Amino acid sequence: MVAVAGEIVSTIEEIKVDHRMKGLEIYVYRDRSQAILERLKNLKNAGLLGGALVIFVLFFFLRNVRSALIITAAIPISVLCTFGLMFLLRKVAGSQVTLNIISLTGLMLAIGMLVDPAVVVLENIFRHKQEKNLDLREAAISGSKEVSIAVIAATATTICVFVPLVFLSKSRMGIFMHDFGISICSALVSSLFVALTLIPLFASRFLKLSDPSAAVRGNNNTIGKPKSSLIKYLTVYYIKLIELTLRFRWITLVVTILIVVLAYYLFGKLEKEVVRQGIYREVHLQVDAPRSYGIDDTKMLFERIEYILRERKDELEIETVSDNFDRSGGYLEIYFIRQEEAKKPVSVLENEIKSLFPVIPGVKYRKMFRRGNDGREINIEIKGRNINTLTRLADDIKGRLAAVPDLSDVETNLEKGKDEIVVSVDRDKAKRYGLTSERIAFGIAGSLGSRAVSKFKIEDKEIDISLQLKEEDRQRLDQLENLESENIEKEGVVLGRVVDFERRRGPAAIERKDRKPIVIITAQYNKRGLKSIRDGIVAKMADFNLPAGYEWNLGEEFRRFEREEAETRFGLMLAIILIYLIMASLFESYIHPLTILLTIPFAFTGVAIVFYVLDMPLDSVSRLGLLLLCGLVVNNAIVLIDYVNRLRRGGMDRHSAIVKGGRDRLRPILITSFTTILGLLPMVLPLFLPLLYGPLEGRGRIWAPVGLVVISGLITSTILTLVIMPTIYSLMDDVGRWMKKVFAFV
């Protein structure tokens, strides 16, 4: 797309300088290739900022420049491997993945995850070096081998959450997220490859310990330099906290249950929504003129509106304005300056523009919804046999919807059409005057229409001959009433004697469903989510009795919302099942994977609290973040419990293994969590710092909540995994022992 758009723009520039096109003005209203280039720029900036934050975190925890630089090197190498893998998927596997908006967003999300496997591998290499006094080569081999299965399993659990998208490939969400999943999975596979190959190599060649003998004597598992005082005190207090939770296991269990219940309760309170944020900085407004207006009046109205907008062009950040109108009204297309130069969001500018429009009796201004813009519109369908009955029912339902909180501009498709004249023939009078309905209809159509009555032949083509009244003779309704129609006796009969003319606004279109006419009632909503709007509408319509043969249904927006909710539930359930199967094969146990799965409600608790406090709805893209979160949050628990199991297999008792496992895995868990969180900060910060980053709009506004979902869930799951997971592990281990005794007895 970028190459094609570039060629088109260059061709337009050539046309502009062509002397034959002098006086021709060409404007490019929308160039989607700019969004891709902007995303590439954002990816570079996010990578640089995220990389800088990752280096800071690594140095803070590892206290060694070489260690931090080696792990930081995993970021650019993994990104290059990701691009190479995506290229191979296109050339070898026939994949259609490209570097588009969706795939680049996936790479932005993956920036902070690229170092996670490398951190676990490098930390374990140094622990082997310092505790067992091995040389760097042997430590690199044994250390990477020990955690390789856990790292592979952790990566596999993250990758497997995108498998449900294969089953949803024909749905809107599946098609939309195909490239997103491929880019993240490619990045994770690349980071795993780098962690298990290059990181051990770099560690064996370039790392140095400040005083290995001292580290062995003190049984210190630091990397290179001693721990900072903060990490030292944090480790000491963390061990005391583990001892405390293990001593009061049942109290810890009650706290865990309360946390899960809280997560369930808050999720029920969250607003649910579909993605409605606008992509482009533009507004489309419909202007309805009164019936008394002629074409000149409408033209003067639009010229007045354009003058107001031109006078405040800089203040309103307007780049250009386009309009189209006829006698009954028209629409305005207002395009704003680019987001990098903007100071106000489109929603604020839209309200300011509406406040400037002249207040004229009979003139209405309303927003038009188009694909790619911020459209928050719902509709209800009424279906039945008779259109007149549907019209009466629609008026009643309009009143009910107007009483639903947050709904505004309630109208039907019967009101959105243009003015029309309904001709009703009095058959008895027409018969007395020697006229038929067919003759009257053809007479009116011939006078007002532009249908060709004959053709004029010339050498190479035919030209239509149209016959109709002069424009000045067909402007008013009284002129139509005074038209004469010839009867069977060749006498002229004034139409007003046999025909009634009624002027009214017709429907925008004649719509049918299941061979029955339908009336569509639309309304706009602003703050509340679709879930609350749906519940409010259902409550208002609960006591509404329809005649036999008539029914009402929620419109397409609600059906789409319900489909996406069902797809999300299916994706989450399938992802959890796949994660359980992977962990069951890793631990060779049915109990310990259930322990690890508790980290998912831990993460959802953080998401629910943050979105509830910020009063943000969970839209379909944010729910994709929940899917990604399921695969991420189990990684810390996998690394912790796998190490505890290794210690127990080495002969250590359960309590000591849990305490030592928590102590040794505290730092790598904190590092991987912080690197992922800080890697996502460039995506989320514009939500909270609009003064620094400017108004958050477009695709950045769509994807920022995904980063917020991952960050909020990862923070709570990391804390609760470190604090509560050791106790839950011991309790579930007791349950496993009890079940073995029961089944052995049976």
XYZ file of C-alpha atoms in Angstrom:
746
model
C 0.000 0.000 0.000
C 2.805 2.422 0.865
C 4.449 1.962 -2.546
C 1.163 2.314 -4.443
C 0.141 5.405 -2.457
C 3.554 6.957 -3.067
C 3.221 6.449 -6.823
C -0.283 7.950 -6.788
C 0.877 11.048 -4.897
C 3.841 11.526 -7.237
C 1.523 11.192 -10.242
C -0.798 13.815 -8.760
C 2.156 16.177 -8.335
C 3.065 15.656 -11.987
C -0.511 16.467 -12.988
C -0.418 19.680 -10.945
C 2.665 21.009 -12.752
C 1.309 20.077 -16.180
C 0.462 23.329 -18.000
C -2.614 21.679 -19.509
C -4.045 21.261 -15.992
C -3.628 24.911 -15.072
C -6.433 26.019 -12.768
C -7.187 22.475 -11.615
C -6.897 21.993 -7.852
C -6.420 18.471 -6.461
C -6.625 17.677 -2.743
C -5.684 14.394 -1.062
C -8.246 14.055 1.722
C -7.077 10.722 3.086
C -3.886 8.711 2.625
C -3.900 5.438 4.549
C -0.245 4.808 3.774
C 0.598 7.682 6.126
C -0.932 5.703 8.989
C 1.413 2.788 8.246
C 4.451 5.072 8.071
C 3.336 6.748 11.283
C 3.011 3.331 12.932
C 6.534 2.422 11.820
C 7.751 5.655 13.353
C 5.844 4.909 16.561
C 7.314 1.395 16.604
C 10.810 2.843 16.346
C 10.105 5.391 19.084
C 8.455 2.773 21.286
C 11.395 0.458 20.724
C 13.906 3.162 21.637
C 11.982 4.342 24.699
C 11.075 0.818 25.757
C 14.650 -0.317 25.194
C 15.986 2.548 27.311
C 13.580 1.703 30.129
C 14.467 -1.985 29.853
C 18.193 -1.186 30.103
C 17.508 0.866 33.228
C 15.517 -1.967 34.837
C 18.116 -4.569 33.935
C 20.974 -2.503 35.322
C 18.987 -1.685 38.466
C 18.359 -5.351 39.224
C 21.528 -6.952 37.826
C 24.013 -4.260 38.913
C 26.301 -5.206 36.025
C 26.750 -3.297 32.778
C 27.740 -6.324 30.691
C 24.778 -8.350 31.907
C 22.381 -5.520 31.092
C 23.885 -4.973 27.638
C 23.793 -8.680 26.760
C 20.102 -8.958 27.614
C 19.355 -5.640 25.913
C 20.974 -7.017 22.753
C 18.133 -9.542 22.648
C 15.720 -6.768 21.601
C 17.177 -5.735 18.192
C 18.288 -9.286 17.384
C 14.817 -10.642 18.167
C 13.165 -7.897 16.091
C 15.370 -8.733 13.096
C 14.611 -12.434 13.533
C 10.904 -11.577 13.713
C 11.004 -9.743 10.388
C 12.931 -12.642 8.878
C 10.421 -15.183 10.182
C 7.481 -13.157 8.846
C 9.230 -12.965 5.467
C 9.697 -16.752 5.432
C 6.039 -17.251 6.343
C 5.076 -15.232 3.266
C 7.527 -16.869 0.874
C 7.494 -20.464 2.117
C 4.229 -21.020 3.988
C 2.088 -18.830 1.725
C 0.980 -16.526 4.544
C -0.540 -13.160 3.628
C 0.966 -11.324 6.612
C 2.439 -7.903 5.846
C 3.853 -4.970 7.779
C 0.520 -3.257 8.281
C -1.149 -1.355 11.119
C -2.248 -4.524 12.920
C 1.039 -6.433 12.687
C 3.079 -3.387 13.730
C 0.822 -2.908 16.745
C 1.494 -6.520 17.686
C 5.230 -5.839 17.525
C 4.796 -2.775 19.748
C 3.040 -4.953 22.318
C 5.816 -7.555 22.095
C 8.709 -5.125 22.696
C 8.707 -5.637 26.461
C 8.318 -9.420 26.166
C 11.381 -9.960 23.997
C 13.812 -10.041 26.938
C 11.737 -12.246 29.270
C 13.253 -15.609 28.218
C 16.733 -14.052 28.083
C 16.423 -12.744 31.660
C 15.423 -16.141 33.043
C 18.228 -17.932 31.168
C 20.981 -15.442 32.063
C 19.964 -15.247 35.723
C 20.061 -19.032 36.017
C 23.475 -19.202 34.319
C 24.918 -16.864 36.925
C 23.274 -18.716 39.771
C 24.981 -21.916 38.580
C 28.274 -20.072 38.245
C 28.189 -18.562 41.709
C 26.600 -21.359 43.712
C 28.441 -24.278 42.075
C 31.672 -22.427 41.176
C 31.530 -23.599 37.541
C 33.414 -21.905 34.757
C 31.334 -19.712 32.454
C 31.077 -22.295 29.666
C 29.801 -25.067 31.946
C 27.513 -22.644 33.771
C 26.054 -21.476 30.447
C 25.339 -25.053 29.351
C 23.898 -26.346 32.637
C 22.067 -23.123 33.525
C 20.317 -22.764 30.169
C 19.516 -26.482 30.073
C 17.883 -26.377 33.517
C 15.363 -23.669 32.605
C 14.948 -24.506 28.917
C 11.787 -26.575 29.421
C 10.206 -23.932 31.665
C 11.080 -21.142 29.214
C 9.734 -23.122 26.256
C 6.529 -23.888 28.169
C 6.134 -20.238 29.199
C 6.525 -19.113 25.583
C 4.156 -21.833 24.378
C 1.435 -20.725 26.807
C 1.628 -17.195 25.396
C 1.586 -18.400 21.800
C -1.295 -20.812 22.320
C -3.720 -18.031 23.288
C -3.757 -17.024 19.620
C -4.822 -20.491 18.483
C -8.516 -19.625 19.090
C -8.178 -16.947 16.414
C -7.736 -19.776 13.905
C -11.234 -20.990 14.767
C -12.514 -17.426 14.519
C -10.755 -16.800 11.198
C -14.027 -16.189 9.356
C -15.383 -13.840 11.981
C -14.749 -10.110 12.082
C -12.446 -10.445 15.091
C -10.531 -13.373 13.586
C -9.893 -11.612 10.278
C -8.925 -8.420 12.075
C -6.484 -10.148 14.440
C -4.804 -12.607 12.063
C -1.716 -10.466 11.422
C -1.701 -9.333 15.060
C -1.326 -12.913 16.289
C 1.271 -13.848 13.674
C 3.479 -10.852 14.512
C 3.394 -11.502 18.276
C 3.955 -15.248 17.860
C 6.866 -14.582 15.491
C 8.390 -12.191 18.029
C 8.002 -14.699 20.876
C 9.515 -17.561 18.867
C 12.421 -15.302 17.890
C 13.008 -14.219 21.498
C 12.967 -17.871 22.613
C 15.504 -18.764 19.924
C 17.785 -15.895 20.997
C 17.453 -16.790 24.698
C 18.397 -20.454 24.227
C 21.224 -19.905 21.719
C 22.826 -16.464 21.712
C 22.381 -15.578 25.391
C 24.324 -18.657 26.651
C 26.974 -17.933 24.000
C 27.331 -14.288 25.033
C 27.349 -15.253 28.718
C 30.188 -17.729 28.206
C 32.272 -15.207 26.261
C 31.719 -11.733 27.606
C 30.562 -11.877 31.218
C 32.799 -11.309 34.194
C 32.226 -11.739 37.913
C 33.678 -9.205 40.306
C 34.741 -11.787 42.902
C 33.567 -15.341 42.243
C 35.216 -16.814 45.333
C 33.530 -14.316 47.594
C 30.216 -15.086 45.968
C 30.683 -18.790 46.641
C 31.749 -18.258 50.254
C 28.771 -16.069 50.911
C 26.421 -18.241 48.868
C 25.399 -15.048 47.148
C 23.431 -15.467 43.946
C 23.938 -11.975 42.604
C 25.007 -11.327 39.055
C 28.403 -9.712 38.971
C 28.087 -7.116 41.725
C 26.378 -7.401 45.087
C 22.699 -6.683 45.282
C 21.581 -3.141 45.933
C 20.344 -2.434 49.427
C 16.789 -2.145 48.112
C 16.869 -5.604 46.492
C 18.568 -7.023 49.575
C 15.918 -5.700 51.954
C 13.157 -6.641 49.529
C 14.411 -10.234 49.454
C 14.631 -10.416 53.249
C 11.120 -9.096 53.789
C 9.753 -11.248 50.981
C 11.093 -14.407 52.662
C 9.440 -13.324 55.919
C 6.178 -12.752 54.050
C 6.320 -16.239 52.509
C 6.952 -17.744 55.937
C 3.954 -15.832 57.283
C 1.564 -16.930 54.528
C 2.720 -20.549 54.843
C 2.072 -20.404 58.578
C -1.487 -19.086 58.104
C -2.421 -21.029 55.004
C -6.186 -21.046 55.507
C -6.321 -17.294 56.056
C -4.353 -16.885 52.831
C -6.848 -19.182 51.095
C -9.766 -17.042 52.300
C -8.007 -13.917 51.003
C -7.516 -15.650 47.650
C -11.208 -16.534 47.433
C -12.161 -12.948 48.265
C -9.857 -11.677 45.510
C -11.455 -14.003 42.953
C -14.955 -12.954 44.073
C -13.938 -9.283 43.839
C -12.670 -9.805 40.297
C -15.920 -11.505 39.290
C -18.032 -8.754 40.882
C -16.107 -5.858 39.332
C -16.114 -7.456 35.895
C -19.880 -7.614 36.083
C -19.929 -3.870 36.784
C -17.679 -2.910 33.872
C -19.195 -1.365 30.779
C -18.908 -3.451 27.613
C -18.513 -1.898 24.207
C -17.552 -2.510 20.603
C -14.740 -0.553 18.986
C -16.261 2.793 18.049
C -13.294 5.153 18.293
C -12.671 7.113 15.148
C -9.581 6.438 13.071
C -9.476 9.669 11.082
C -9.556 13.299 12.184
C -12.716 14.316 10.383
C -16.380 15.023 11.083
C -19.407 14.504 8.846
C -22.510 16.569 9.626
C -25.963 16.372 8.056
C -27.879 19.628 7.577
C -31.665 19.332 7.094
C -33.376 22.358 5.548
C -37.063 23.279 6.096
C -39.611 22.233 3.489
C -40.195 25.859 2.566
C -36.586 26.281 1.404
C -35.715 26.476 -2.251
C -32.350 25.641 -3.751
C -31.206 29.272 -3.426
C -32.129 29.346 0.269
C -30.177 26.141 0.931
C -27.210 27.498 -0.996
C -27.203 30.667 1.124
C -27.378 28.532 4.295
C -24.338 26.467 3.323
C -22.401 29.551 2.249
C -23.106 31.081 5.649
C -21.894 27.945 7.435
C -18.749 27.796 5.293
C -18.007 31.448 6.038
C -18.248 30.784 9.799
C -15.856 27.836 9.518
C -13.369 29.724 7.326
C -13.295 32.651 9.755
C -12.237 30.314 12.599
C -10.196 27.880 10.532
C -7.034 28.101 12.655
C -8.890 28.077 15.970
C -10.880 24.987 14.959
C -7.794 23.285 13.440
C -9.602 22.840 10.102
C -7.622 21.852 7.048
C -10.434 21.829 4.497
C -14.233 21.699 4.223
C -16.316 19.953 1.591
C -20.100 20.105 1.163
C -22.850 18.707 -1.008
C -26.473 19.844 -0.924
C -29.806 20.058 -2.707
C -33.052 21.867 -1.900
C -33.871 19.681 1.139
C -30.404 19.962 2.723
C -27.029 18.289 2.451
C -23.910 17.358 4.366
C -20.608 18.865 5.439
C -17.298 17.001 5.489
C -14.821 18.752 7.782
C -11.206 17.547 7.722
C -8.872 18.573 10.537
C -5.099 18.979 10.632
C -2.863 15.986 11.363
C -2.703 14.573 14.863
C 0.952 15.565 15.331
C -0.033 19.238 14.980
C -3.367 19.016 16.819
C -4.074 20.467 20.247
C -7.710 19.419 20.666
C -9.490 16.087 20.146
C -12.082 15.742 17.401
C -14.944 15.399 19.907
C -14.153 18.829 21.400
C -13.795 20.431 17.975
C -17.100 18.918 16.879
C -18.940 20.453 19.837
C -17.295 23.828 19.211
C -18.321 23.717 15.549
C -21.927 22.855 16.381
C -22.104 25.714 18.878
C -21.102 28.160 16.117
C -23.779 27.079 13.648
C -26.623 29.586 13.197
C -29.888 28.786 14.975
C -32.585 28.932 12.286
C -36.166 27.664 12.718
C -36.609 24.401 10.834
C -32.872 23.823 10.246
C -31.451 20.724 11.970
C -27.832 19.654 12.392
C -26.965 16.042 13.127
C -23.916 13.852 12.956
C -23.433 11.356 10.158
C -21.756 8.019 10.868
C -19.316 6.567 8.417
C -16.868 3.710 8.563
C -13.623 4.712 10.244
C -15.188 7.557 12.222
C -16.332 7.855 15.801
C -19.870 6.527 15.382
C -21.869 5.776 18.529
C -25.252 4.858 17.112
C -27.657 2.043 17.952
C -30.853 0.942 16.267
C -33.996 -1.105 16.866
C -35.965 -2.885 14.149
C -39.766 -3.251 14.081
C -41.167 -5.787 11.639
C -44.776 -6.415 10.621
C -47.296 -6.598 7.797
C -48.557 -3.021 7.486
C -46.304 0.012 7.152
C -48.924 2.352 8.646
C -49.165 0.223 11.785
C -45.376 0.124 11.976
C -45.300 3.916 11.773
C -47.652 4.252 14.759
C -45.676 1.687 16.764
C -42.418 3.462 15.919
C -43.733 6.725 17.382
C -44.548 4.945 20.656
C -41.145 3.242 20.814
C -39.398 6.554 20.094
C -40.939 7.987 23.245
C -39.749 5.010 25.282
C -36.195 5.223 23.929
C -36.044 8.952 24.625
C -36.525 8.083 28.315
C -33.468 5.780 28.350
C -30.513 7.591 29.992
C -27.725 8.714 27.619
C -29.792 8.199 24.447
C -30.363 11.231 22.237
C -31.419 12.157 18.693
C -33.966 9.341 18.502
C -35.458 9.105 15.003
C -36.710 6.576 12.466
C -35.681 5.850 8.911
C -39.101 7.197 7.890
C -37.883 10.676 8.884
C -34.518 10.574 7.143
C -35.772 10.659 3.573
C -36.497 13.633 1.362
C -39.783 15.443 0.879
C -42.180 13.743 -1.488
C -45.674 14.340 -2.808
C -48.153 11.504 -2.318
C -50.805 11.378 -5.055
C -54.169 9.840 -4.047
C -56.644 9.304 -6.900
C -60.382 9.478 -6.176
C -61.466 6.587 -8.381
C -65.159 7.564 -8.495
C -64.435 11.122 -9.630
C -61.822 9.923 -12.097
C -64.347 7.520 -13.606
C -66.938 10.293 -14.009
C -64.395 12.458 -15.840
C -63.299 9.578 -18.073
C -59.853 9.154 -16.481
C -57.988 6.127 -15.153
C -55.290 5.921 -12.496
C -52.831 4.721 -15.103
C -53.509 7.687 -17.408
C -53.132 10.127 -14.500
C -49.844 8.510 -13.396
C -48.372 8.624 -16.896
C -49.469 12.240 -17.279
C -47.742 13.350 -14.063
C -44.609 11.330 -14.825
C -44.438 12.736 -18.335
C -44.748 16.312 -17.077
C -42.212 16.085 -14.262
C -39.904 13.225 -15.228
C -36.955 13.188 -17.592
C -37.558 9.848 -19.272
C -36.750 9.806 -22.988
C -39.813 9.757 -25.257
C -37.879 9.181 -28.464
C -34.382 9.145 -29.934
C -32.623 11.295 -32.516
C -30.205 9.419 -34.738
C -26.935 10.843 -35.996
C -24.025 9.132 -37.730
C -22.428 7.204 -34.861
C -24.930 7.354 -31.978
C -28.456 8.107 -30.797
C -29.462 11.078 -28.651
C -32.380 10.856 -26.197
C -35.283 13.260 -26.645
C -36.809 14.205 -23.280
C -40.128 15.993 -22.874
C -41.059 17.758 -19.630
C -42.450 21.025 -18.326
C -40.214 24.031 -17.974
C -38.535 24.309 -14.596
C -40.475 27.449 -13.660
C -43.744 25.598 -14.388
C -43.020 22.743 -11.942
C -41.775 24.529 -8.845
C -44.919 24.712 -6.655
C -47.623 22.297 -5.572
C -50.443 24.489 -6.951
C -48.860 24.239 -10.406
C -49.088 20.462 -10.158
C -52.733 20.654 -9.056
C -53.577 22.794 -12.119
C -52.074 20.355 -14.599
C -54.524 18.961 -17.114
C -54.828 15.335 -18.128
C -56.531 14.236 -21.336
C -59.478 11.853 -20.884
C -60.838 9.272 -23.300
C -62.875 11.978 -25.069
C -59.737 14.054 -25.708
C -60.855 16.667 -23.184
C -58.551 18.245 -20.626
C -59.358 17.621 -16.953
C -57.646 19.568 -14.155
C -55.931 17.076 -11.846
C -56.992 18.946 -8.729
C -60.589 17.829 -9.366
C -59.850 14.100 -9.154
C -56.573 13.877 -7.208
C -55.510 14.786 -3.647
C -51.884 15.878 -3.230
C -50.144 15.490 0.155
C -46.629 16.707 0.850
C -44.660 14.723 3.444
C -41.193 13.384 4.198
C -40.661 9.902 2.836
C -38.444 7.095 4.121
C -34.743 7.050 3.313
C -35.308 3.639 1.728
C -38.021 1.011 1.604
C -36.564 -1.835 3.643
C -37.852 -5.369 4.059
C -36.795 -8.345 6.123
C -38.236 -11.842 5.764
C -40.526 -10.346 3.081
C -42.038 -7.950 5.592
C -41.539 -4.182 5.820
C -39.425 -2.962 8.721
C -38.977 0.389 10.410
C -35.566 1.162 11.916
C -35.348 3.459 14.942
C -31.896 4.944 15.550
C -30.417 6.847 18.480
C -27.045 8.170 19.571
C -25.309 7.441 22.864
C -22.315 9.179 24.413
C -20.907 7.973 27.733
C -22.423 4.625 28.641
C -21.429 1.308 27.084
C -23.566 -0.903 24.880
C -24.214 -3.327 27.732
C -25.936 -0.656 29.846
C -27.756 0.748 26.827
C -29.041 -2.720 25.929
C -30.233 -3.381 29.482
C -31.983 0.010 29.579
C -33.780 -0.596 26.276
C -34.893 -4.097 27.286
C -36.258 -2.716 30.573
C -38.233 0.027 28.785
C -39.646 -2.426 26.239
C -40.550 -5.119 28.779
C -44.219 -4.042 29.054
C -44.647 -3.004 25.409
C -47.353 -5.157 23.810
C -47.227 -5.573 20.043
C -50.153 -6.654 17.848
C -50.167 -10.204 16.522
C -47.729 -10.604 13.636
C -45.463 -7.737 14.748
C -42.127 -7.972 16.560
C -39.180 -5.812 17.595
C -35.495 -6.728 17.740
C -32.251 -5.089 18.744
C -30.332 -3.865 15.713
C -27.098 -4.892 14.047
C -24.880 -3.032 16.510
C -26.205 -5.134 19.395
C -25.957 -8.358 17.396
C -22.355 -7.553 16.567
C -21.696 -6.802 20.245
C -23.157 -10.152 21.320
C -21.164 -12.022 18.650
C -17.914 -10.440 19.789
C -18.685 -11.206 23.435
C -19.371 -14.845 22.535
C -16.137 -15.010 20.523
C -14.171 -13.585 23.454
C -15.655 -16.131 25.872
C -14.880 -18.950 23.446
C -11.331 -17.684 22.949
C -10.691 -17.387 26.694
C -12.033 -20.865 27.464
C -10.075 -22.500 24.649
C -6.900 -20.611 25.613
C -7.215 -21.720 29.259
C -7.698 -25.345 28.179
C -4.605 -25.210 25.947
C -2.554 -23.560 28.701
C -3.617 -26.298 31.118
C -2.627 -29.045 28.663
C 0.816 -27.507 28.117
C 1.444 -27.167 31.850
C 0.121 -30.652 32.588
C 2.666 -32.081 30.150
C 5.426 -29.955 31.717
C 4.732 -30.821 35.365
C 3.344 -34.315 34.706
C 0.602 -33.441 37.161
C -3.070 -32.555 37.065
C -2.950 -30.505 40.283
C -0.085 -28.028 39.836
C -1.430 -26.628 36.524
C -4.652 -25.763 38.360
C -2.537 -23.873 40.887
C -0.903 -21.855 38.128
C -4.228 -21.087 36.450
C -5.204 -19.095 39.557
C -2.870 -16.357 38.305
C -5.479 -15.573 35.628
C -8.160 -14.326 38.083
C -5.321 -12.533 39.917
C -4.610 -10.638 36.700
C -8.275 -10.016 35.917
C -8.644 -8.438 39.359
C -6.164 -5.717 38.438
C -7.853 -5.130 35.083
C -11.276 -4.852 36.720
C -10.063 -2.423 39.398
C -8.237 -0.125 36.951
C -11.028 0.007 34.376
C -13.667 0.425 37.095
C -11.796 3.313 38.740
C -11.077 5.017 35.394
C -14.667 4.365 34.226
C -13.420 2.919 30.940
C -15.433 0.357 28.945
C -13.969 -2.953 27.831
C -14.323 -2.959 24.058
C -13.596 -5.855 21.718
C -9.942 -4.860 21.247
C -9.434 -4.481 25.014
C -10.841 -7.974 25.451
C -8.116 -9.156 23.092
C -5.725 -7.884 25.767
C -7.414 -10.279 28.214
C -6.633 -13.129 25.836
C -2.986 -12.081 25.645
C -2.886 -11.619 29.417
C -3.917 -15.243 29.998
C -0.772 -16.428 28.243
C 1.511 -13.907 29.951
C 0.586 -14.084 33.619
C 1.104 -17.837 33.945
C 4.766 -17.475 32.933
C 5.925 -16.229 36.335
C 4.129 -19.050 38.126
C 5.593 -21.613 35.699
C 9.143 -20.410 36.376
C 8.530 -20.406 40.147
C 6.784 -23.761 40.510
C 9.066 -25.557 38.044
C 12.060 -24.500 40.155
C 10.352 -25.554 43.404
C 9.631 -28.976 41.911
C 13.286 -29.326 40.845
C 14.444 -28.546 44.376
C 12.048 -31.113 45.809
C 13.222 -33.747 43.345
C 16.749 -32.949 44.529
C 15.803 -34.036 48.056
C 14.754 -30.761 49.683
C 11.615 -30.749 51.840
C 8.561 -28.879 50.578
C 8.691 -25.915 52.956
C 12.378 -25.229 52.349
C 11.944 -25.688 48.590
C 9.103 -23.154 48.509
C 11.074 -20.575 50.495
C 14.274 -21.051 48.484
C 12.347 -21.110 45.210
C 10.653 -17.836 46.072
C 13.954 -16.247 47.093
C 15.852 -17.366 43.982
C 13.048 -16.585 41.537
C 12.076 -13.211 43.028
C 14.500 -11.209 40.933
C 13.902 -12.826 37.496
C 10.138 -12.573 38.029
C 10.404 -8.889 38.919
C 12.729 -8.208 35.988
C 10.518 -9.917 33.400
C 7.407 -8.201 34.749
C 8.990 -4.753 34.841
C 10.489 -5.077 31.362
C 7.115 -6.071 29.912
C 5.327 -3.266 31.753
C 7.867 -0.602 30.811
C 7.948 -1.853 27.225
C 4.209 -1.133 27.012
C 4.398 2.294 28.664
C 4.911 4.214 25.368
C 1.581 2.813 24.196
C -0.303 3.686 27.403
C 1.219 7.000 28.518
C -0.771 9.119 26.001
C -3.922 8.039 27.880
C -2.744 9.832 31.012
C -0.492 12.590 29.620
C -2.487 14.296 26.841
C -0.735 17.612 27.522
C 2.596 15.993 26.686
C 1.520 13.673 23.862
C -1.381 15.673 22.455
C -4.950 14.390 21.983
C -5.081 10.604 21.865
C -7.049 9.677 18.776
C -7.030 7.358 15.821
C -5.511 3.926 16.126
C -3.464 4.948 19.156
C -6.718 5.541 21.010
C -7.975 2.105 19.944
C -4.873 0.189 21.019
C -3.901 2.064 24.196
C -6.511 0.185 26.318
C -4.913 -3.116 25.240
C -1.635 -2.017 26.794
C -3.506 -0.835 29.887
C -5.162 -4.263 30.223
C -1.800 -6.043 30.074
C -0.048 -3.623 32.451
C -2.791 -3.582 35.100
C -3.231 -7.350 34.980
C 0.498 -8.031 35.061
C 1.059 -5.808 38.107
C -1.554 -7.516 40.277
C -0.731 -11.015 39.048
C 2.996 -10.518 39.745
C 2.366 -9.319 43.300
C -0.218 -11.976 44.096
C 1.816 -14.731 42.422
C 4.836 -13.946 44.585
C 2.807 -13.586 47.794
C -0.074 -16.055 47.519
C 1.100 -18.665 45.011
C 3.540 -20.436 47.433
C 0.687 -21.038 49.892
C -1.730 -22.174 47.178
C 0.986 -24.511 45.893
C 1.350 -26.151 49.312
C -2.427 -26.521 49.709
C -2.874 -27.996 46.239
C 0.041 -30.335 46.904
C -1.818 -31.604 49.979
C -4.921 -32.088 47.852
C -2.860 -34.060 45.342
C -1.459 -36.310 48.051
C -4.933 -36.889 49.481
C -6.302 -37.792 46.041
C -3.454 -40.254 45.486
C -4.297 -41.957 48.770
C -8.001 -42.100 47.914
C -7.477 -43.524 44.441
C -4.784 -45.899 45.694
C -7.236 -47.151 48.330
C -9.968 -47.563 45.733
